[in-house]
mmCIF file of C-alpha atoms in Angstrom:
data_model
loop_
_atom_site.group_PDB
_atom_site.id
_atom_site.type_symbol
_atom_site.label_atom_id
_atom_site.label_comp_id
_atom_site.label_asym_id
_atom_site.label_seq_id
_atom_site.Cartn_x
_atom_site.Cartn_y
_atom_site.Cartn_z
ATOM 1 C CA UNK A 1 101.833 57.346 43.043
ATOM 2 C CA UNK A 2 100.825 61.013 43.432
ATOM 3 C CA UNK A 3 97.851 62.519 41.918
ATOM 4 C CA UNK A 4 100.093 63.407 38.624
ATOM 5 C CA UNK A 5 100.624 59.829 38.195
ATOM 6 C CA UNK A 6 104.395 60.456 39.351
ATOM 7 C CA UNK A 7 105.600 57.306 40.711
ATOM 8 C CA UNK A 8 108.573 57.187 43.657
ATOM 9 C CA UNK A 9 109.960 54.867 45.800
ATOM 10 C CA UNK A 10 112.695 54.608 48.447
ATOM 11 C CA UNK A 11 115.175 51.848 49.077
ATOM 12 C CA UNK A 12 117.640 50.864 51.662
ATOM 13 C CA UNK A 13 120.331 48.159 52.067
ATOM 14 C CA UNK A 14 121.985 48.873 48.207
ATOM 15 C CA UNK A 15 126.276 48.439 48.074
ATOM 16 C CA UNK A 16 127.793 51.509 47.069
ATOM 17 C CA UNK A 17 129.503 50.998 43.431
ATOM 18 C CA UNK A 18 126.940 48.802 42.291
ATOM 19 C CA UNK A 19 124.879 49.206 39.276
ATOM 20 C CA UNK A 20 120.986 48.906 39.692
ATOM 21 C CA UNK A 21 118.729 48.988 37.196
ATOM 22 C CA UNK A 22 114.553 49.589 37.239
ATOM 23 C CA UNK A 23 111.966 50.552 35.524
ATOM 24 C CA UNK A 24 108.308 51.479 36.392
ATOM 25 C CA UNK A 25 104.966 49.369 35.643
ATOM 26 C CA UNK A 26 100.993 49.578 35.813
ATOM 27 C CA UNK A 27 99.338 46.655 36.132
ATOM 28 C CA UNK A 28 95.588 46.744 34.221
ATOM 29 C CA UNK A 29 92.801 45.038 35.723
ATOM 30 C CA UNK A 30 95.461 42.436 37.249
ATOM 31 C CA UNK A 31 95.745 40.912 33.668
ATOM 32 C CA UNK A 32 97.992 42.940 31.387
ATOM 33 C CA UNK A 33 101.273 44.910 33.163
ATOM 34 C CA UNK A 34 102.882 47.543 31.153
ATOM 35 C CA UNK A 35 106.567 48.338 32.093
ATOM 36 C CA UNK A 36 108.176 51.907 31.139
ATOM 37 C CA UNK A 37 112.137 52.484 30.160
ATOM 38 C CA UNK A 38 114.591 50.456 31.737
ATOM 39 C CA UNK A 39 117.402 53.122 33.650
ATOM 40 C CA UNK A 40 119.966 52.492 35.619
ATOM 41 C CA UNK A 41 121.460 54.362 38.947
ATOM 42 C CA UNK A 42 124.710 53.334 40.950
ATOM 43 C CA UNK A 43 124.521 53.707 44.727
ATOM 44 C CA UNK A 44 126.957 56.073 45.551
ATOM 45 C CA UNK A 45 128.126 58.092 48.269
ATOM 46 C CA UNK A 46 129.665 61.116 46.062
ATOM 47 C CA UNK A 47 128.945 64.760 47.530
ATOM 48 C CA UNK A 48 129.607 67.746 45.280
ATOM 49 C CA UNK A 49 130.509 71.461 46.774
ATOM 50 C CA UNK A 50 130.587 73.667 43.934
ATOM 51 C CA UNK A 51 133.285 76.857 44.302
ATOM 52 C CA UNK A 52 133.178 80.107 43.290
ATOM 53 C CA UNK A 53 133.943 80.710 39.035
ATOM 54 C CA UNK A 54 136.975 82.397 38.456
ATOM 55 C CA UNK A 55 138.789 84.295 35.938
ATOM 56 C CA UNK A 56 135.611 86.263 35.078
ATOM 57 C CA UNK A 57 135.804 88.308 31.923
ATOM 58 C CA UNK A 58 132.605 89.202 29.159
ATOM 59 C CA UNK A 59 132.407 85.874 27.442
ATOM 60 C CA UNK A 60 134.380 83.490 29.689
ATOM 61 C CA UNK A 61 134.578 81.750 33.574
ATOM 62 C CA UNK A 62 136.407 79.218 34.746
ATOM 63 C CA UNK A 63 134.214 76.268 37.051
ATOM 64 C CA UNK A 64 135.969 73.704 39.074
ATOM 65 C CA UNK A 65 134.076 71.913 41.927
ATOM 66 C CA UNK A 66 135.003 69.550 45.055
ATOM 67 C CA UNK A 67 133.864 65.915 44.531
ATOM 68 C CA UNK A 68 134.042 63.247 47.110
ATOM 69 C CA UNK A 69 133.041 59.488 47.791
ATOM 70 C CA UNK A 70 133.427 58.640 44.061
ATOM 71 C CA UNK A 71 135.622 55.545 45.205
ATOM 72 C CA UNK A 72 134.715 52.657 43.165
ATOM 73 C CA UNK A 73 132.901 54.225 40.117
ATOM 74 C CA UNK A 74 133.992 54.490 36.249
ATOM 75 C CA UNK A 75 135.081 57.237 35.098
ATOM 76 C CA UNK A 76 131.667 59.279 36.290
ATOM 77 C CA UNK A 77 130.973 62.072 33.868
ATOM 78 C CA UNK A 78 131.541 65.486 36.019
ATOM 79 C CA UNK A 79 130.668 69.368 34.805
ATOM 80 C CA UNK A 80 128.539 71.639 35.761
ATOM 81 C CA UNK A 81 124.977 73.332 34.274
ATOM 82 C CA UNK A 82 124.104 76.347 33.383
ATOM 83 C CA UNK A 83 120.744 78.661 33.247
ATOM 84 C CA UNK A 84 119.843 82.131 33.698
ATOM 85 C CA UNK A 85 117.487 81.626 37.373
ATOM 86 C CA UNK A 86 118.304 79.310 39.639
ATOM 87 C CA UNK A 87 115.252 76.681 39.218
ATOM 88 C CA UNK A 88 116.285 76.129 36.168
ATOM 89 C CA UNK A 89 120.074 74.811 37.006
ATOM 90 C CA UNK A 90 119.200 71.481 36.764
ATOM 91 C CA UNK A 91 118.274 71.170 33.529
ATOM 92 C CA UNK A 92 120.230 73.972 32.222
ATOM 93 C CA UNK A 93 123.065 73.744 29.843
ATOM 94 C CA UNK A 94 125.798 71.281 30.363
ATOM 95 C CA UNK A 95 129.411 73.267 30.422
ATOM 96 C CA UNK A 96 133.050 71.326 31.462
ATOM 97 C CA UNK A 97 134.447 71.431 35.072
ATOM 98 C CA UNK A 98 137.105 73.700 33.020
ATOM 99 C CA UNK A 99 137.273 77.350 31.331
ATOM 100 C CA UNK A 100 134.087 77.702 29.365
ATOM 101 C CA UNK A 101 133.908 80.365 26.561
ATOM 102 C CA UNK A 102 130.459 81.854 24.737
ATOM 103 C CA UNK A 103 129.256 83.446 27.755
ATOM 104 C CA UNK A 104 127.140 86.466 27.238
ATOM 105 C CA UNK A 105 128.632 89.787 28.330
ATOM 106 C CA UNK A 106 126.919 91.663 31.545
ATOM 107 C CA UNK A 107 124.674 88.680 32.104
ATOM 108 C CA UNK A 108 124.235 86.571 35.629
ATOM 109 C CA UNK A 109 124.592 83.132 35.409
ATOM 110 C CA UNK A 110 123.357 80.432 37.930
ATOM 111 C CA UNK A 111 125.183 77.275 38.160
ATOM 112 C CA UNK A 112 126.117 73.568 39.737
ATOM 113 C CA UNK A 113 128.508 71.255 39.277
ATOM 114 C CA UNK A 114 127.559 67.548 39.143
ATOM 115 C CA UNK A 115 128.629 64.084 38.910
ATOM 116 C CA UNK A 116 126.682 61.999 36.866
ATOM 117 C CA UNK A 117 126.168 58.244 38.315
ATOM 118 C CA UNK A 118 124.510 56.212 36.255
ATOM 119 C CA UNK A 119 121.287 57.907 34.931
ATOM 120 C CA UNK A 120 121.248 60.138 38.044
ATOM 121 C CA UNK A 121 123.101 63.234 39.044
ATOM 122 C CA UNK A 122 124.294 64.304 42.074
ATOM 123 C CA UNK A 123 124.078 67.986 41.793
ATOM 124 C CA UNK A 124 126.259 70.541 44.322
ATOM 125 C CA UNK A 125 125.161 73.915 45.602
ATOM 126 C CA UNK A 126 123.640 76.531 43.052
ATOM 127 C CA UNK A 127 125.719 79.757 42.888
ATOM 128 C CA UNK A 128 125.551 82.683 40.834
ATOM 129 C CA UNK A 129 128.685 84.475 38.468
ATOM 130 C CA UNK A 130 127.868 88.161 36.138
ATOM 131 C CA UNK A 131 129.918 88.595 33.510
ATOM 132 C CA UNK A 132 131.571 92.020 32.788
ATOM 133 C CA UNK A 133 130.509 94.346 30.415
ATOM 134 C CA UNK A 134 132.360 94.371 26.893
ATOM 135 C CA UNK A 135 133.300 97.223 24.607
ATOM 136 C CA UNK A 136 132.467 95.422 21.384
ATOM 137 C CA UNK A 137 135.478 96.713 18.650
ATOM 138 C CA UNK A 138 133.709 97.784 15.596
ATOM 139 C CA UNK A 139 135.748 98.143 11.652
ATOM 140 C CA UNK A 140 134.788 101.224 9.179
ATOM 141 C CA UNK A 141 134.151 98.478 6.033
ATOM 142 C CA UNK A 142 133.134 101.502 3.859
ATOM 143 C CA UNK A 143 129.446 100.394 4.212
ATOM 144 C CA UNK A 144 125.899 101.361 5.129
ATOM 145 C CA UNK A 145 127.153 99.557 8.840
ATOM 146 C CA UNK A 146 129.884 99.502 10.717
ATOM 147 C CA UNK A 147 130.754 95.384 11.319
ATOM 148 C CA UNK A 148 131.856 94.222 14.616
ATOM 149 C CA UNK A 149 135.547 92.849 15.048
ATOM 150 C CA UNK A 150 134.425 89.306 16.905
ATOM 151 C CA UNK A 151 131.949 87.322 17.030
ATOM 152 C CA UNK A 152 128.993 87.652 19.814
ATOM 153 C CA UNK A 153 130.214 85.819 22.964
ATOM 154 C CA UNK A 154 133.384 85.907 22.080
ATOM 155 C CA UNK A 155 136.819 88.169 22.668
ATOM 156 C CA UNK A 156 139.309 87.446 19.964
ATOM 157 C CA UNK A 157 138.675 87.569 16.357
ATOM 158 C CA UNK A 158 139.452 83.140 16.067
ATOM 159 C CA UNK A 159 136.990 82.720 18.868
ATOM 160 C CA UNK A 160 133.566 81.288 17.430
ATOM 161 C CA UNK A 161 131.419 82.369 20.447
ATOM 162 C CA UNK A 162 128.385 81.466 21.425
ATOM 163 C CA UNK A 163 125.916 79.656 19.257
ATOM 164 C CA UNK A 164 121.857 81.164 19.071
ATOM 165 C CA UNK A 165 118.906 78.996 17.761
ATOM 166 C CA UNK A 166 117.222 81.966 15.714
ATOM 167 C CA UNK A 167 115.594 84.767 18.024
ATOM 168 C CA UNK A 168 116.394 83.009 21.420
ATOM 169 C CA UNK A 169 118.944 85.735 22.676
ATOM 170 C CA UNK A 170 119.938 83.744 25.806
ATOM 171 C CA UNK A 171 121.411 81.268 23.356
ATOM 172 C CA UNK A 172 120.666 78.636 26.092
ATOM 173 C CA UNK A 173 117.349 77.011 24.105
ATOM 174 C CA UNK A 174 117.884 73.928 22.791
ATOM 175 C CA UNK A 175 114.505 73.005 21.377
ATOM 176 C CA UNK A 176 114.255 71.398 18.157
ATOM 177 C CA UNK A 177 110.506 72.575 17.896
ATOM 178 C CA UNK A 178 110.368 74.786 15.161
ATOM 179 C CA UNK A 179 107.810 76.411 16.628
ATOM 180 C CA UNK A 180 109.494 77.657 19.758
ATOM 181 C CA UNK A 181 111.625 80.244 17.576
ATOM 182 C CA UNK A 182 110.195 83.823 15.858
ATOM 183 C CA UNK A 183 108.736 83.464 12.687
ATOM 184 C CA UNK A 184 109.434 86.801 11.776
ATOM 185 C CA UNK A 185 112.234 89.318 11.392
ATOM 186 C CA UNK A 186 113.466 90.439 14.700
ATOM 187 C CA UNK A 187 116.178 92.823 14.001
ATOM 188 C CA UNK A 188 115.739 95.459 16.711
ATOM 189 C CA UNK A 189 112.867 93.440 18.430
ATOM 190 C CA UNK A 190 113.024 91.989 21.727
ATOM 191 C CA UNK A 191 114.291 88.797 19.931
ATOM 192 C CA UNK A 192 117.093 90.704 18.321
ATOM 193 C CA UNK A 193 120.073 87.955 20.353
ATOM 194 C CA UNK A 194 122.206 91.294 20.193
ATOM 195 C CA UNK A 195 120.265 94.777 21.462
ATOM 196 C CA UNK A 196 119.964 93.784 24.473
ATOM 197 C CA UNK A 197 123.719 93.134 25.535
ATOM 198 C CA UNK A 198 125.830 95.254 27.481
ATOM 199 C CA UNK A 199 128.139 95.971 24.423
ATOM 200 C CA UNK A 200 128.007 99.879 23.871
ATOM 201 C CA UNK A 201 129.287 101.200 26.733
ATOM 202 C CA UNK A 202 131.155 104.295 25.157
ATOM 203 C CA UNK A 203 128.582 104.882 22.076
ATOM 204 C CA UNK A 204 125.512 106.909 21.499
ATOM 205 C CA UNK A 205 124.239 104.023 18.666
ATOM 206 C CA UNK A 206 123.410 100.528 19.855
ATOM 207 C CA UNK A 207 124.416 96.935 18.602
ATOM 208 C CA UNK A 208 121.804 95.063 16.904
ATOM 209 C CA UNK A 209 122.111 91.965 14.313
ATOM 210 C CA UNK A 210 122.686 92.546 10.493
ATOM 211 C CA UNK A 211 119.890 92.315 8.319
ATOM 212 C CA UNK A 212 120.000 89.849 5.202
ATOM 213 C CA UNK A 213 120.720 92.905 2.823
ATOM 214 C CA UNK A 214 123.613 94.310 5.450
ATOM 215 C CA UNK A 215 125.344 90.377 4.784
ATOM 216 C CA UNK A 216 124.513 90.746 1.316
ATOM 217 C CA UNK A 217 125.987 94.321 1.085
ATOM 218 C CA UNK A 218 129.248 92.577 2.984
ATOM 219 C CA UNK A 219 129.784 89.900 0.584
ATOM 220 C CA UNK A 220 129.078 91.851 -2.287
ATOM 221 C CA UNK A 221 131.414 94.675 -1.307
ATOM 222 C CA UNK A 222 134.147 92.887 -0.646
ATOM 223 C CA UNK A 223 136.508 89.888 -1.586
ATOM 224 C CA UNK A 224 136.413 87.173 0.435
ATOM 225 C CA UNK A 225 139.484 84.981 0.961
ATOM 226 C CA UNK A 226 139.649 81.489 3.286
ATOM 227 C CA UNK A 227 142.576 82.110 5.787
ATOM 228 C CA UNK A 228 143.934 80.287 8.900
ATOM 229 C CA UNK A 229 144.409 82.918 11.810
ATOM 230 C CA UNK A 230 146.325 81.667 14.962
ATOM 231 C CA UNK A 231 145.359 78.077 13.867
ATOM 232 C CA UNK A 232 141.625 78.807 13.177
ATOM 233 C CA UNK A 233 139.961 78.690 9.943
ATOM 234 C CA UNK A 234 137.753 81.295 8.315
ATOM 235 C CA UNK A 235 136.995 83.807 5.887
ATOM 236 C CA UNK A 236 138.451 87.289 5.807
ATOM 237 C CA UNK A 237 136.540 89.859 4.106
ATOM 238 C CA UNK A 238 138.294 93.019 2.861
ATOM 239 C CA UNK A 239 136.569 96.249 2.152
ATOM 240 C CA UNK A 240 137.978 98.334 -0.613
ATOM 241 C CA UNK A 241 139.159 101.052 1.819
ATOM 242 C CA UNK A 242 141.578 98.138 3.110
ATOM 243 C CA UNK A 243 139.735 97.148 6.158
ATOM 244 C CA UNK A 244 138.911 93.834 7.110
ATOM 245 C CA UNK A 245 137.061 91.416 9.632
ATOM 246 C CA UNK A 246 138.102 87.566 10.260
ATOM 247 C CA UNK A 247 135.020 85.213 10.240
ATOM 248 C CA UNK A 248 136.096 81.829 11.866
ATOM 249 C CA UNK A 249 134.307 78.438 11.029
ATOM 250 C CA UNK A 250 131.913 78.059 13.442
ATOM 251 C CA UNK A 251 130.056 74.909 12.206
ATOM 252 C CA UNK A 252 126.671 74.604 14.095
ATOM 253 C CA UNK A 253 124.643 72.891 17.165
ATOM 254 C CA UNK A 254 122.190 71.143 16.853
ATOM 255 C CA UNK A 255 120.110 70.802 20.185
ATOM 256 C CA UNK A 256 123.113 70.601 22.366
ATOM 257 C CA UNK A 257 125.359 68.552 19.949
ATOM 258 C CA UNK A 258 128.126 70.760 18.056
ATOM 259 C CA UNK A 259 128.556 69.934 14.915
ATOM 260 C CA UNK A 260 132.145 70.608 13.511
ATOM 261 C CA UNK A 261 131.587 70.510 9.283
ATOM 262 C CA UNK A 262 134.457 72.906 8.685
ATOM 263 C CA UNK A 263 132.385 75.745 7.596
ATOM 264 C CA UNK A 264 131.263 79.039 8.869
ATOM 265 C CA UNK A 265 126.922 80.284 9.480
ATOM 266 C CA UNK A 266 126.188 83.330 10.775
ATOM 267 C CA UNK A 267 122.394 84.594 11.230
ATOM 268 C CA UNK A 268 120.654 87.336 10.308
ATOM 269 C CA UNK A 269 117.907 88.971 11.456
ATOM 270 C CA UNK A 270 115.796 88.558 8.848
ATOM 271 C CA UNK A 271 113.572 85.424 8.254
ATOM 272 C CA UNK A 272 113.212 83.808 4.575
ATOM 273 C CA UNK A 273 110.852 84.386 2.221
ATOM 274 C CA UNK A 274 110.855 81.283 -0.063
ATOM 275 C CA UNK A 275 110.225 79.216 3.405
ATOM 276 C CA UNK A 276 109.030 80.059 6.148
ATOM 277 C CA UNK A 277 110.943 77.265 8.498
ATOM 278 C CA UNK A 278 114.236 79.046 7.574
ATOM 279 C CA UNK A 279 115.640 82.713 7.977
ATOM 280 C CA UNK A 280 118.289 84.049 6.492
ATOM 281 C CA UNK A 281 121.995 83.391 6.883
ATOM 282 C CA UNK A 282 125.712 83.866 5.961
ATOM 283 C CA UNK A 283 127.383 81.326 4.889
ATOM 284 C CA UNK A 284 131.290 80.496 3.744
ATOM 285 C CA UNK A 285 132.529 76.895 2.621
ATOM 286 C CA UNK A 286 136.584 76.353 1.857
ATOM 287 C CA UNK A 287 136.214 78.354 -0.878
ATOM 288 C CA UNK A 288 133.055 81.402 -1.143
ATOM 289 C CA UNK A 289 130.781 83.279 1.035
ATOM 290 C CA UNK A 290 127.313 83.397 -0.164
ATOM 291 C CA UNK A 291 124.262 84.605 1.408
ATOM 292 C CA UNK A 292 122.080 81.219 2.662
ATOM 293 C CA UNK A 293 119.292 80.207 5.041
ATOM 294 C CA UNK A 294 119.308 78.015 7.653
ATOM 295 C CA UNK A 295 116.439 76.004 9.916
ATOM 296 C CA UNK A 296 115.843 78.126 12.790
ATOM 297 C CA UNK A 297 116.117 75.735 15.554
ATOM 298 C CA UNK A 298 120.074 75.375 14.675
ATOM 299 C CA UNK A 299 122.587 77.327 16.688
ATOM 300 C CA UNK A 300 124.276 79.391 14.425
ATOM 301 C CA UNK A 301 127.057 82.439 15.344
ATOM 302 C CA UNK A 302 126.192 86.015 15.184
ATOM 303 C CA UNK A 303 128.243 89.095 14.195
ATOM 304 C CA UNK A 304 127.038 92.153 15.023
ATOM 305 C CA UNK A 305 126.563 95.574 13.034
ATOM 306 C CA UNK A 306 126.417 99.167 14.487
ATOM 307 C CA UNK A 307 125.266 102.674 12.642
ATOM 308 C CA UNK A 308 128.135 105.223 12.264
ATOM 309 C CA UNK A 309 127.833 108.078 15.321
ATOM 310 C CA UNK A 310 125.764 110.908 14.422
ATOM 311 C CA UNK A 311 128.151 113.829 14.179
ATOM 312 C CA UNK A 312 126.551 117.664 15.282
ATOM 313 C CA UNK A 313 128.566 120.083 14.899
ATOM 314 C CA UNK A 314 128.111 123.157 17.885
ATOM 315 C CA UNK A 315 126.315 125.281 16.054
ATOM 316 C CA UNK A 316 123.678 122.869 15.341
ATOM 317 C CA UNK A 317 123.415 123.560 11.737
ATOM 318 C CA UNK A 318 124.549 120.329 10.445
ATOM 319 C CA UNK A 319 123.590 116.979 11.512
ATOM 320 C CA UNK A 320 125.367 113.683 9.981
ATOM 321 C CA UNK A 321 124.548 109.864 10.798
ATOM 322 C CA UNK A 322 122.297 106.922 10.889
ATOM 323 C CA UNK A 323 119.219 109.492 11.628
ATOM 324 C CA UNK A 324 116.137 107.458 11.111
ATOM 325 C CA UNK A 325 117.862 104.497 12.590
ATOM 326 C CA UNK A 326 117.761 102.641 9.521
ATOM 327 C CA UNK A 327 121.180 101.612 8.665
ATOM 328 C CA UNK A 328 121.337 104.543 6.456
ATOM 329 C CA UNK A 329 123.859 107.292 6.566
ATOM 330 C CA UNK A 330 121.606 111.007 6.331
ATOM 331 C CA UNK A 331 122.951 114.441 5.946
ATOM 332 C CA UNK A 332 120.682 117.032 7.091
ATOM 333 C CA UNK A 333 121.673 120.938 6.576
ATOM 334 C CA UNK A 334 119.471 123.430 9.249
ATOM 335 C CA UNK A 335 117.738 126.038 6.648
ATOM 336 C CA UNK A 336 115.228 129.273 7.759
ATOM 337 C CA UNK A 337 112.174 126.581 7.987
ATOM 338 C CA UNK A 338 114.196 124.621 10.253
#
């Protein structure tokens, strides 16, 4: 036992493919033993070597991994885990030995595969993978924002993408502490999950999330009709200038648990005002789009808005565009005072 009261203990002579199970116990004044939670471990001889990802793109890799001396187990659980530093791998996110979408677009990723034996894990080496930069496609809806064409961490409109407990823009916290999320609005804050991403490669004005009056603006604005796209589900919004953007169901997470309830949430950036342990959402059912909240700890999708260019013609004397950076379109006309 170390000084942390971290107990460990090494054994010798076990059979490979058999099950042991143990548990860890203080005994009190040589009266009264206390045991802690029974686990399990299966003596094993499995090695991992994980490769190199392939098939990078903005929002996708694909892992694979060489396993060995697995003779003799059950169907052992194998993937590989996920995090943004390499201490971290271990406990990271847990991703398939497969393609894995709702990556994060000009981002490094640090990852292992493993085998899981028992309530163990034999993890292989770490490695590292960036993704590439992504030239987010944005649609003129005839409102105060332009509205992105997919969702973020994702490259096709069907494509749900990755899923963001409110103001964690790594999207890899899994907390259900309430407390471990913003309590305030974070739309072009640090915790904005969107300014930060290497999206706007070939525009002066930057990505950032919608604001609950930009979602309310959207639904409002438009009519909303529940469509199947390639085989996904959603809602398609269509402006009144005939333009329109494809939101698929998303459902939601919940630590790391997806949960599929054939609907669609979509944050904003904007926390709620009748309770403070929800911000605000938008949210579509089989049949309307409404503007919602949701508990922040949930992952929840994001679609991403972007001001209209500001336009300056050579001479200077006219300027046209989001200005003041508020989601508001300004004309300004150059006069004698300036």
């Amino acid at each position: 036992v170390d000084d942390n009261g971290n107990v460990s203990a090494s054994l010798t002579g076990l059979t490979t493919g058999t099950t042991y199970y143990y548990a860890t116990y203080v005994t009190l004044q040589s009266k009264v033993t206390k045991f802690g939670e029974v686990k399990s471990f299966v003596a094993t001889a499995a090695k991992v070597a994980t490769t190199d990802a392939a098939d990078i793109t903005s929002c996708k890799a694909t892992f694979t991994a060489d396993i060995t001396g697995t003779e003799g187990l059950d169907s052992p659980e194998t993937g590989v885990k996920l995090a943004l530093n390499a201490e971290g791998v271990t406990s990271g996110k847990t991703a398939p030995l497969a393609v894995v979408s709702g990556l994060l677009p000009g981002t490094t990723y640090y990852y292992a595969a493993f085998v899981k034996v028992g309530d163990g894990y034999v993890y292989g080496n770490t490695k590292s993978l960036t993704t590439t930069v992504q030239q987010m496609e944005y649609v003129d809806m005839g409102l105060s924002m332009l509205w992105a064409k997919y969702n973020i961490g994702a490259e096709a409109e069907t494509e749900a993408g990755a899923l963001f407990g409110y103001g964690d823009p790594t999207s890899m916290l899994f907390s259900s502490n309430a407390d471990g999320y913003p309590s305030t609005d974070i739309v072009g804050t640090a915790n904005d999950m969107v300014l930060g991403l290497q999206l706007d490669a070939d525009s002066p004005m930057k990505s950032q999330m919608p604001t609950a009056a930009q979602m309310a603006e959207l639904i409002k604005n438009t009519t909303q009709e529940r469509v199947t796209v390639e085989g996904v589900e959603g809602m398609r919004f269509t402006a009144k200038n005939g333009n329109s953007i494809f939101l698929p169901v998303t459902g939601y997470r919940k630590g790391e648990e997806a949960v599929a309830d054939g609907k669609g949430y979509y944050w904003s950036g904007n926390v709620s005002a009748v309770n403070a342990g929800y911000s605000n959402t938008l949210t579509f059912d089989a049949s309307a789009a409404k503007s919602g909240f949701s508990q922040r700890p949930l992952g929840l999708a994001v679609r991403s808005v972007r001001a209209y260019a500001v336009v300056q013609p050579e001479n200077g004397k006219l300027i046209f565009g989001n200005i003041e950076n508020n989601g508001h379109l300004r004309i300004e006309l150059y006069n004698e005072y300036g």
